[in-house]
């Protein structure tokens, strides 16, 4: 749970694109973090989307999911939204049940005997109309 | 007795409204100034996009705001991101380079103090002291609960202060280490999330009596297997109450105070933190720095109330004004 987890997905978060859809998300942590400290799981109408099909966009740049762990210089500011893009068509105007698990590995809070980053995980459930 | 304690506001306090874009950075500065505070504290990565990069245009705007609202940059809160990549833990050299970025950032925006996150090691501190001196920025290790100023970890930092004799390294006590009563807003939220009310009340009573946290946790573990009940008990471990008198022996090393608070009541008292007791000690010790309001109750009430950080900070500043 993050301090701002209520606000991860806004009402306009789900949007149809030319090749599929995109989900716009905002961090639930109070301080900007790099993409290397993030992970995502997404279910649409209960069906899990294969993470390896995610494209991740931030600050106008685009990455594959497997590039995520190396992106320690690409920070997502607290007021900006990141984007998950998936090549799976959704119908514009239709309502979808979205379950978005957003994991943040807090790089300055090291927990336990192995000194691993604290996992702040939030799950946003929301019925969203595809824009 | 005359004293020279000054008041500041950490813009962290307005994070909820800032995050929701109800307030922008200038609005936060204006709200802080309106309380009568004369100092501004920020977390760089929270308030300023592209931190630690700064454009000349932003710097001009920043000092323009300081003039417009008649406030002074006081402190930047720095973090040490030891593990941004899975499995890679920063070396001291990498940590020092990151730290220097914060010092340059603070210097350019006129901050005279950096709040150093409490997990920075004494070895790293010693490596950056000269750089901080060169930039005339004082480094203050955050004395954050469950640590207190006489904890072994803080003692190791104190040894560096003494050995180097620097005037640019000191302590920043956080008021969260004087939690006489556990934050009601935090406990109530955990009850809304499924914690047992009776167990939560028991934990609060025991903590207020001064019972050692580990005993409280052990007792609760006998009552329940419910993880969230144990988490309530663990609040006693993470929110300690030490005698404020402990600050006196290090009074000459205290450079700034984090005025943590969770719930300001209408009578201008904090629900669980005895500010008067602490400020009386600071006055006795001749503290002349800033106490910066740092509101953290927002995150515990956002699920059922509209957060009003502006009002909470106003009350906190009024309390400080009266006590100082």
Short mmCIF file of C-alpha atoms in Angstrom, two decimals:
data_model
loop_
_atom_site.label_atom_id
_atom_site.label_comp_id
_atom_site.label_asym_id
_atom_site.label_seq_id
_atom_site.Cartn_x
_atom_site.Cartn_y
_atom_site.Cartn_z
CA UNK A 1 0.00 0.00 0.00
CA UNK A 2 1.28 3.44 -0.87
CA UNK A 3 0.22 6.75 0.62
CA UNK A 4 -1.62 7.73 -2.54
CA UNK A 5 -3.01 4.41 -3.75
CA UNK A 6 -6.53 5.73 -4.15
CA UNK A 7 -5.48 7.71 -7.19
CA UNK A 8 -3.56 5.25 -9.37
CA UNK A 9 -6.23 4.96 -12.06
CA UNK A 10 -8.29 7.96 -13.02
CA UNK A 11 -11.63 7.63 -14.83
CA UNK A 12 -9.98 8.27 -18.20
CA UNK A 13 -7.19 5.73 -17.60
CA UNK A 14 -8.29 3.21 -20.25
CA UNK A 15 -8.03 4.24 -23.85
CA UNK A 16 -8.35 2.47 -27.17
CA UNK A 17 -5.42 2.89 -29.54
CA UNK A 18 -4.83 2.05 -33.18
CA UNK A 19 -3.31 -1.31 -32.29
CA UNK A 20 -4.95 -2.14 -28.99
CA UNK A 21 -5.32 -0.18 -25.75
CA UNK A 22 -3.35 1.78 -23.23
CA UNK A 23 -3.69 2.18 -19.48
CA UNK A 24 -2.49 5.41 -17.91
CA UNK A 25 -1.35 5.08 -14.31
CA UNK A 26 0.00 7.38 -11.64
CA UNK A 27 2.44 6.32 -8.93
CA UNK A 28 1.12 5.71 -5.43
CA UNK A 29 4.36 6.83 -3.79
CA UNK A 30 4.97 10.39 -2.60
CA UNK A 31 8.33 10.71 -4.31
CA UNK A 32 9.37 10.16 -7.93
CA UNK A 33 10.91 6.74 -8.60
CA UNK A 34 12.74 5.24 -11.56
CA UNK A 35 11.05 2.65 -13.75
CA UNK A 36 13.60 0.07 -12.60
CA UNK A 37 11.84 0.08 -9.23
CA UNK A 38 8.43 -0.79 -10.69
CA UNK A 39 6.51 -3.85 -11.77
CA UNK A 40 2.97 -4.34 -13.04
CA UNK A 41 0.25 -6.95 -13.39
CA UNK A 42 -2.89 -6.28 -15.36
CA UNK A 43 -6.17 -8.14 -15.67
CA UNK A 44 -8.97 -7.06 -17.96
CA UNK A 45 -12.33 -8.66 -17.17
CA UNK A 46 -10.50 -11.15 -14.97
CA UNK A 47 -8.09 -12.28 -17.68
CA UNK A 48 -4.41 -11.68 -17.05
CA UNK A 49 -2.46 -9.94 -19.78
CA UNK A 50 0.92 -11.45 -20.63
CA UNK A 51 3.48 -8.99 -19.21
CA UNK A 52 5.85 -9.65 -22.05
CA UNK A 53 3.40 -7.92 -24.36
CA UNK A 54 3.54 -4.68 -22.34
CA UNK A 55 5.08 -1.60 -23.80
CA UNK A 56 5.88 0.94 -21.13
CA UNK A 57 5.92 4.65 -21.87
CA UNK A 58 7.21 7.44 -19.68
CA UNK A 59 8.41 10.95 -20.45
CA UNK A 60 7.82 10.36 -24.14
CA UNK A 61 10.07 7.29 -24.22
CA UNK A 62 8.96 3.72 -24.92
CA UNK A 63 10.35 0.46 -23.54
CA UNK A 64 9.73 -3.27 -23.65
CA UNK A 65 8.77 -4.98 -20.39
CA UNK A 66 12.03 -6.91 -20.23
CA UNK A 67 13.95 -3.61 -20.28
CA UNK A 68 12.29 -2.43 -17.06
CA UNK A 69 14.91 -3.62 -14.51
CA UNK A 70 17.64 -1.58 -16.22
CA UNK A 71 15.73 1.71 -16.38
CA UNK A 72 17.23 3.37 -13.31
CA UNK A 73 17.62 6.71 -15.07
CA UNK A 74 14.05 6.99 -16.36
CA UNK A 75 12.11 8.54 -13.49
CA UNK A 76 8.35 8.89 -13.29
CA UNK A 77 7.48 12.18 -11.60
CA UNK A 78 4.65 12.14 -9.08
CA UNK A 79 2.40 14.34 -11.22
CA UNK A 80 2.99 12.47 -14.46
CA UNK A 81 1.29 9.36 -15.69
CA UNK A 82 3.06 6.37 -17.11
CA UNK A 83 1.43 4.27 -19.82
CA UNK A 84 1.11 0.54 -20.35
CA UNK A 85 0.35 -0.23 -23.96
CA UNK A 86 -0.97 -3.61 -25.06
CA UNK A 87 -1.69 -4.85 -28.56
CA UNK A 88 -5.10 -6.29 -27.75
CA UNK A 89 -8.13 -4.53 -29.13
CA UNK A 90 -10.74 -3.12 -26.73
CA UNK A 91 -14.00 -1.56 -27.73
CA UNK A 92 -14.27 2.19 -27.38
CA UNK A 93 -17.20 3.18 -25.15
CA UNK A 94 -17.47 -0.24 -23.52
CA UNK A 95 -16.95 -0.75 -19.77
CA UNK A 96 -14.17 -3.07 -18.62
CA UNK A 97 -13.26 -4.46 -15.24
CA UNK A 98 -9.65 -3.48 -14.66
CA UNK A 99 -7.40 -4.97 -11.98
CA UNK A 100 -4.01 -3.27 -11.93
CA UNK A 101 -1.36 -4.39 -9.48
CA UNK A 102 1.35 -1.80 -9.19
CA UNK A 103 4.48 -2.83 -7.30
CA UNK A 104 7.04 -0.30 -6.18
CA UNK A 105 10.37 -1.45 -4.80
CA UNK A 106 11.40 1.47 -2.61
CA UNK A 107 15.13 1.84 -3.24
CA UNK A 108 15.95 3.76 -0.07
CA UNK A 109 14.08 1.56 2.41
CA UNK A 110 15.95 -1.70 2.70
CA UNK A 111 14.15 -4.31 4.69
CA UNK A 112 15.09 -7.57 6.36
CA UNK A 113 18.35 -9.40 6.77
CA UNK A 114 18.94 -9.42 3.01
CA UNK A 115 18.49 -5.63 2.81
CA UNK A 116 16.07 -5.81 -0.10
CA UNK A 117 14.00 -2.80 -1.15
CA UNK A 118 10.69 -2.53 0.64
CA UNK A 119 7.85 -3.70 -1.59
CA UNK A 120 4.99 -1.21 -1.63
CA UNK A 121 2.28 -2.91 -3.60
CA UNK A 122 -1.13 -1.55 -4.45
CA UNK A 123 -3.94 -3.12 -6.38
CA UNK A 124 -6.39 -0.81 -8.12
CA UNK A 125 -9.74 -2.32 -9.05
CA UNK A 126 -11.89 -0.16 -11.23
CA UNK A 127 -14.60 -0.43 -13.85
CA UNK A 128 -13.46 1.86 -16.63
CA UNK A 129 -15.09 2.99 -19.83
CA UNK A 130 -12.65 2.59 -22.69
CA UNK A 131 -12.07 6.09 -24.10
CA UNK B 1 13.78 33.93 27.97
CA UNK B 2 14.23 35.16 24.42
CA UNK B 3 14.66 32.51 21.83
CA UNK B 4 15.28 32.46 18.11
CA UNK B 5 13.39 29.39 16.98
CA UNK B 6 11.92 29.96 13.53
CA UNK B 7 9.03 28.31 11.71
CA UNK B 8 9.05 26.56 8.34
CA UNK B 9 6.73 24.30 6.36
CA UNK B 10 7.76 21.21 4.46
CA UNK B 11 5.77 21.17 1.24
CA UNK B 12 5.56 17.40 1.76
CA UNK B 13 2.65 18.40 3.98
CA UNK B 14 0.55 19.36 0.95
CA UNK B 15 1.31 16.19 -1.02
CA UNK B 16 -2.29 15.07 -1.35
CA UNK B 17 -3.47 18.35 -2.89
CA UNK B 18 -0.28 18.59 -4.97
CA UNK B 19 -0.70 15.07 -6.27
CA UNK B 20 -4.32 15.73 -7.22
CA UNK B 21 -3.25 18.98 -8.90
CA UNK B 22 -5.48 21.03 -6.62
CA UNK B 23 -2.33 22.95 -5.68
CA UNK B 24 0.78 23.58 -7.72
CA UNK B 25 4.22 24.36 -6.37
CA UNK B 26 3.55 28.08 -6.12
CA UNK B 27 0.24 27.42 -4.35
CA UNK B 28 2.11 25.30 -1.77
CA UNK B 29 4.64 28.05 -1.14
CA UNK B 30 1.86 30.61 -0.85
CA UNK B 31 -0.08 28.43 1.59
CA UNK B 32 3.02 27.96 3.74
CA UNK B 33 3.70 31.70 3.77
CA UNK B 34 0.11 32.45 4.70
CA UNK B 35 0.55 30.56 7.97
CA UNK B 36 3.26 33.00 9.02
CA UNK B 37 6.06 30.50 8.45
CA UNK B 38 9.18 32.07 6.98
CA UNK B 39 10.97 28.93 5.79
CA UNK B 40 10.35 26.42 3.01
CA UNK B 41 11.42 22.78 2.97
CA UNK B 42 10.97 20.40 0.05
CA UNK B 43 11.68 16.90 -1.15
CA UNK B 44 13.35 17.57 -4.48
CA UNK B 45 11.97 14.48 -6.18
CA UNK B 46 8.46 15.35 -5.04
CA UNK B 47 8.29 19.04 -5.82
CA UNK B 48 10.46 19.49 -8.87
CA UNK B 49 10.26 17.53 -12.15
CA UNK B 50 13.58 16.34 -13.56
CA UNK B 51 15.29 16.56 -10.16
CA UNK B 52 18.22 17.11 -9.67
CA UNK B 53 18.45 18.96 -12.97
CA UNK B 54 17.58 22.63 -12.72
CA UNK B 55 17.13 25.14 -15.49
CA UNK B 56 18.13 28.77 -15.10
CA UNK B 57 14.51 29.72 -15.79
CA UNK B 58 13.29 27.56 -12.90
CA UNK B 59 15.90 28.95 -10.54
CA UNK B 60 14.80 32.50 -11.41
CA UNK B 61 11.19 31.54 -10.83
CA UNK B 62 12.05 29.86 -7.53
CA UNK B 63 13.78 32.90 -6.08
CA UNK B 64 10.99 35.05 -7.51
CA UNK B 65 8.52 33.04 -5.44
CA UNK B 66 10.72 33.37 -2.36
CA UNK B 67 10.66 37.16 -2.76
CA UNK B 68 6.98 37.34 -3.64
CA UNK B 69 5.92 35.39 -0.55
CA UNK B 70 8.68 36.66 1.70
CA UNK B 71 10.00 33.21 2.59
CA UNK B 72 13.42 31.57 2.61
CA UNK B 73 14.56 28.18 1.28
CA UNK B 74 15.50 26.24 4.41
CA UNK B 75 15.90 22.53 3.80
CA UNK B 76 15.95 19.93 1.03
CA UNK B 77 15.22 16.33 2.05
CA UNK B 78 17.61 13.92 0.38
CA UNK B 79 17.22 10.18 -0.12
CA UNK B 80 19.81 7.54 -0.76
CA UNK B 81 18.58 5.07 -3.36
CA UNK B 82 20.92 2.24 -2.55
CA UNK B 83 19.28 -0.32 -4.81
CA UNK B 84 17.62 1.08 -7.88
CA UNK B 85 18.52 -2.02 -9.84
CA UNK B 86 17.63 -5.41 -8.50
CA UNK B 87 20.66 -7.11 -7.01
CA UNK B 88 22.94 -4.09 -7.32
CA UNK B 89 23.74 -2.29 -4.08
CA UNK B 90 25.51 1.02 -4.45
CA UNK B 91 29.15 1.24 -3.52
CA UNK B 92 30.20 4.09 -1.25
CA UNK B 93 31.58 5.92 -4.29
CA UNK B 94 28.25 5.69 -6.10
CA UNK B 95 26.46 6.83 -2.97
CA UNK B 96 28.80 9.79 -2.58
CA UNK B 97 28.25 10.86 -6.19
CA UNK B 98 24.50 10.75 -5.67
CA UNK B 99 24.85 12.73 -2.45
CA UNK B 100 26.87 15.41 -4.23
CA UNK B 101 24.01 15.88 -6.68
CA UNK B 102 21.75 16.69 -3.76
CA UNK B 103 24.27 19.14 -2.34
CA UNK B 104 24.62 20.95 -5.67
CA UNK B 105 20.84 21.01 -6.02
CA UNK B 106 20.36 22.44 -2.53
CA UNK B 107 23.07 25.03 -3.05
CA UNK B 108 21.58 26.28 -6.30
CA UNK B 109 18.13 26.71 -4.77
CA UNK B 110 19.45 28.43 -1.66
CA UNK B 111 18.84 25.65 0.87
CA UNK B 112 21.26 25.87 3.77
CA UNK B 113 20.30 22.49 5.24
CA UNK B 114 19.96 19.01 3.79
CA UNK B 115 17.93 16.50 5.73
CA UNK B 116 19.92 13.31 5.25
CA UNK B 117 17.81 10.17 5.31
CA UNK B 118 18.63 8.15 8.39
CA UNK B 119 20.03 5.09 6.62
CA UNK B 120 23.04 6.94 5.20
CA UNK B 121 26.13 5.51 6.82
CA UNK B 122 28.63 7.53 8.90
CA UNK B 123 31.33 6.51 6.40
CA UNK B 124 29.44 8.17 3.55
CA UNK B 125 28.81 11.26 5.67
CA UNK B 126 32.49 11.65 6.33
CA UNK B 127 33.23 11.46 2.61
CA UNK B 128 30.86 14.33 1.71
CA UNK B 129 31.47 16.76 4.57
CA UNK B 130 34.12 18.78 2.73
CA UNK B 131 31.89 19.04 -0.34
CA UNK B 132 29.05 20.30 1.86
CA UNK B 133 31.37 22.80 3.54
CA UNK B 134 32.48 24.07 0.15
CA UNK B 135 28.84 24.64 -0.80
CA UNK B 136 27.91 26.03 2.62
CA UNK B 137 25.19 23.45 3.10
CA UNK B 138 24.74 21.85 6.52
CA UNK B 139 23.97 18.14 6.58
CA UNK B 140 21.58 16.87 9.21
CA UNK B 141 21.11 13.18 9.83
CA UNK B 142 17.44 12.50 10.34
CA UNK B 143 16.80 11.16 13.84
CA UNK B 144 13.72 9.22 12.89
CA UNK B 145 11.74 6.82 15.04
CA UNK B 146 12.46 4.01 15.97
CA UNK B 147 15.89 5.59 16.38
CA UNK B 148 16.45 8.37 18.88
CA UNK B 149 19.32 10.72 19.42
CA UNK B 150 21.14 8.33 21.76
CA UNK B 151 20.72 5.24 19.57
CA UNK B 152 23.92 3.40 18.68
CA UNK B 153 23.48 4.37 15.01
CA UNK B 154 23.23 8.06 15.91
CA UNK B 155 26.18 7.71 18.23
CA UNK B 156 28.28 6.59 15.27
CA UNK B 157 27.22 9.72 13.39
CA UNK B 158 27.98 11.83 16.45
CA UNK B 159 31.50 10.39 16.50
CA UNK B 160 32.02 11.65 12.94
CA UNK B 161 30.73 15.10 13.93
CA UNK B 162 33.14 15.19 16.86
CA UNK B 163 36.14 13.72 15.09
CA UNK B 164 35.91 16.05 12.09
CA UNK B 165 34.92 19.06 14.18
CA UNK B 166 32.84 20.27 11.26
CA UNK B 167 30.11 22.86 11.65
CA UNK B 168 28.34 21.33 8.66
CA UNK B 169 27.07 18.08 10.13
CA UNK B 170 24.47 17.75 12.85
CA UNK B 171 21.18 16.16 13.87
CA UNK B 172 17.63 16.70 12.64
CA UNK B 173 15.30 15.16 15.22
CA UNK B 174 11.91 14.13 13.87
CA UNK B 175 9.01 14.72 16.24
CA UNK B 176 7.74 11.21 15.47
CA UNK B 177 10.19 9.96 18.11
CA UNK B 178 8.00 11.63 20.75
CA UNK B 179 4.81 9.71 20.07
CA UNK B 180 3.14 9.65 23.44
CA UNK B 181 -0.11 8.38 21.97
CA UNK B 182 -0.23 6.41 18.73
CA UNK B 183 -1.73 8.40 15.87
CA UNK B 184 -5.48 7.90 16.09
CA UNK B 185 -5.91 8.46 12.36
CA UNK B 186 -3.48 5.65 11.61
CA UNK B 187 -5.01 3.19 14.06
CA UNK B 188 -8.54 3.99 12.88
CA UNK B 189 -7.59 3.34 9.28
CA UNK B 190 -6.19 -0.05 10.22
CA UNK B 191 -9.45 -0.85 11.98
CA UNK B 192 -11.31 0.10 8.79
CA UNK B 193 -9.00 -2.32 7.00
CA UNK B 194 -9.93 -5.16 9.32
CA UNK B 195 -8.02 -4.78 12.57
CA UNK B 196 -9.89 -5.63 15.75
CA UNK B 197 -11.01 -2.53 17.62
CA UNK B 198 -10.52 -4.04 21.07
CA UNK B 199 -7.00 -5.16 20.26
CA UNK B 200 -6.22 -1.75 18.76
CA UNK B 201 -7.48 -0.05 21.93
CA UNK B 202 -5.33 -2.40 24.01
CA UNK B 203 -2.24 -1.52 21.96
CA UNK B 204 -2.90 2.22 22.29
CA UNK B 205 -3.39 1.96 26.06
CA UNK B 206 -0.23 -0.06 26.55
CA UNK B 207 1.83 2.29 24.41
CA UNK B 208 0.56 5.31 26.27
CA UNK B 209 1.52 3.65 29.56
CA UNK B 210 5.04 3.27 28.21
CA UNK B 211 5.04 -0.51 27.95
CA UNK B 212 7.92 -1.73 25.80
CA UNK B 213 6.85 -2.37 22.20
CA UNK B 214 8.17 -5.93 22.09
CA UNK B 215 5.99 -6.88 25.06
CA UNK B 216 2.93 -5.36 23.41
CA UNK B 217 3.62 -7.25 20.18
CA UNK B 218 4.14 -10.50 22.07
CA UNK B 219 0.89 -10.04 23.98
CA UNK B 220 -1.07 -9.31 20.82
CA UNK B 221 0.46 -12.36 19.16
CA UNK B 222 -1.10 -14.42 21.98
CA UNK B 223 -4.50 -12.93 21.21
CA UNK B 224 -4.66 -13.29 17.44
CA UNK B 225 -3.08 -14.61 14.26
CA UNK B 226 -4.53 -11.80 12.23
CA UNK B 227 -1.67 -10.04 10.45
CA UNK B 228 -3.24 -6.61 10.62
CA UNK B 229 -3.68 -6.85 14.40
CA UNK B 230 0.02 -7.61 14.70
CA UNK B 231 0.70 -4.65 12.43
CA UNK B 232 -1.25 -2.42 14.82
CA UNK B 233 0.92 -3.69 17.68
CA UNK B 234 4.03 -3.00 15.60
CA UNK B 235 3.06 0.67 15.46
CA UNK B 236 4.38 0.82 19.01
CA UNK B 237 7.78 -0.27 17.72
CA UNK B 238 7.90 2.24 14.88
CA UNK B 239 6.51 5.21 16.82
CA UNK B 240 8.55 5.51 19.96
CA UNK B 241 8.27 7.89 22.88
CA UNK B 242 11.59 9.02 24.28
CA UNK B 243 12.07 11.63 26.93
CA UNK B 244 12.64 14.97 25.14
CA UNK B 245 15.28 15.80 27.71
CA UNK B 246 17.53 13.45 25.70
CA UNK B 247 17.92 16.27 23.15
CA UNK B 248 19.64 18.55 25.63
CA UNK B 249 23.03 16.89 25.67
CA UNK B 250 23.25 17.27 21.88
CA UNK B 251 21.66 20.71 21.73
CA UNK B 252 24.71 22.23 20.05
CA UNK B 253 24.45 19.66 17.25
CA UNK B 254 20.76 20.08 16.44
CA UNK B 255 20.46 22.08 13.22
CA UNK B 256 16.81 21.66 12.26
CA UNK B 257 13.62 19.96 13.47
CA UNK B 258 11.12 17.93 11.50
CA UNK B 259 7.77 18.86 12.95
CA UNK B 260 6.07 15.59 12.09
CA UNK B 261 2.37 15.50 12.91
CA UNK B 262 -0.63 13.35 12.10
CA UNK B 263 -3.64 15.12 13.52
CA UNK B 264 -3.99 18.69 14.68
CA UNK B 265 -7.04 19.20 16.85
CA UNK B 266 -9.19 22.32 16.94
CA UNK B 267 -7.56 23.38 20.22
CA UNK B 268 -4.17 23.60 18.50
CA UNK B 269 -2.69 20.50 20.07
CA UNK B 270 -1.40 17.45 18.27
CA UNK B 271 -3.37 14.34 19.18
CA UNK B 272 -0.42 12.17 20.15
CA UNK B 273 2.80 14.22 20.19
CA UNK B 274 3.48 16.46 23.22
CA UNK B 275 4.93 19.41 21.34
CA UNK B 276 5.09 21.67 24.38
CA UNK B 277 7.39 19.28 26.23
CA UNK B 278 9.78 19.07 23.28
CA UNK B 279 9.79 22.76 22.46
CA UNK B 280 10.47 23.64 26.10
CA UNK B 281 13.58 21.45 25.90
CA UNK B 282 14.65 23.04 22.61
CA UNK B 283 14.26 26.49 24.13
CA UNK B 284 16.28 25.45 27.15
CA UNK B 285 18.99 24.14 24.84
CA UNK B 286 19.15 27.42 22.94
CA UNK B 287 18.02 25.96 19.60
CA UNK B 288 17.99 28.68 16.95
CA UNK B 289 17.01 26.82 13.79
CA UNK B 290 13.70 26.09 12.11
CA UNK B 291 10.95 23.71 13.12
CA UNK B 292 9.30 22.62 9.87
CA UNK B 293 5.71 21.40 9.83
CA UNK B 294 5.54 17.97 8.25
CA UNK B 295 1.97 16.72 7.94
CA UNK B 296 1.65 12.97 7.45
CA UNK B 297 -1.91 12.28 8.51
CA UNK B 298 -3.25 12.76 4.98
CA UNK B 299 -2.48 9.22 3.89
CA UNK B 300 -4.45 7.74 6.78
CA UNK B 301 -7.72 9.56 6.17
CA UNK B 302 -7.88 9.83 2.39
CA UNK B 303 -10.10 6.73 2.12
CA UNK B 304 -13.00 8.39 3.94
CA UNK B 305 -12.40 12.13 4.17
CA UNK B 306 -11.35 14.87 1.85
CA UNK B 307 -7.88 15.79 3.05
CA UNK B 308 -7.40 19.40 4.14
CA UNK B 309 -3.65 19.72 4.52
CA UNK B 310 -3.82 23.51 4.40
CA UNK B 311 -5.96 23.65 7.53
CA UNK B 312 -3.87 21.03 9.31
CA UNK B 313 -0.67 22.94 8.60
CA UNK B 314 -2.30 26.22 9.65
CA UNK B 315 -3.22 24.72 13.01
CA UNK B 316 0.26 23.27 13.42
CA UNK B 317 1.90 26.60 12.69
CA UNK B 318 -0.41 28.36 15.11
CA UNK B 319 0.54 25.83 17.78
CA UNK B 320 4.24 26.42 17.08
CA UNK B 321 3.76 30.19 17.19
CA UNK B 322 2.16 29.93 20.61
CA UNK B 323 4.72 27.52 22.02
CA UNK B 324 7.79 29.25 20.66
#
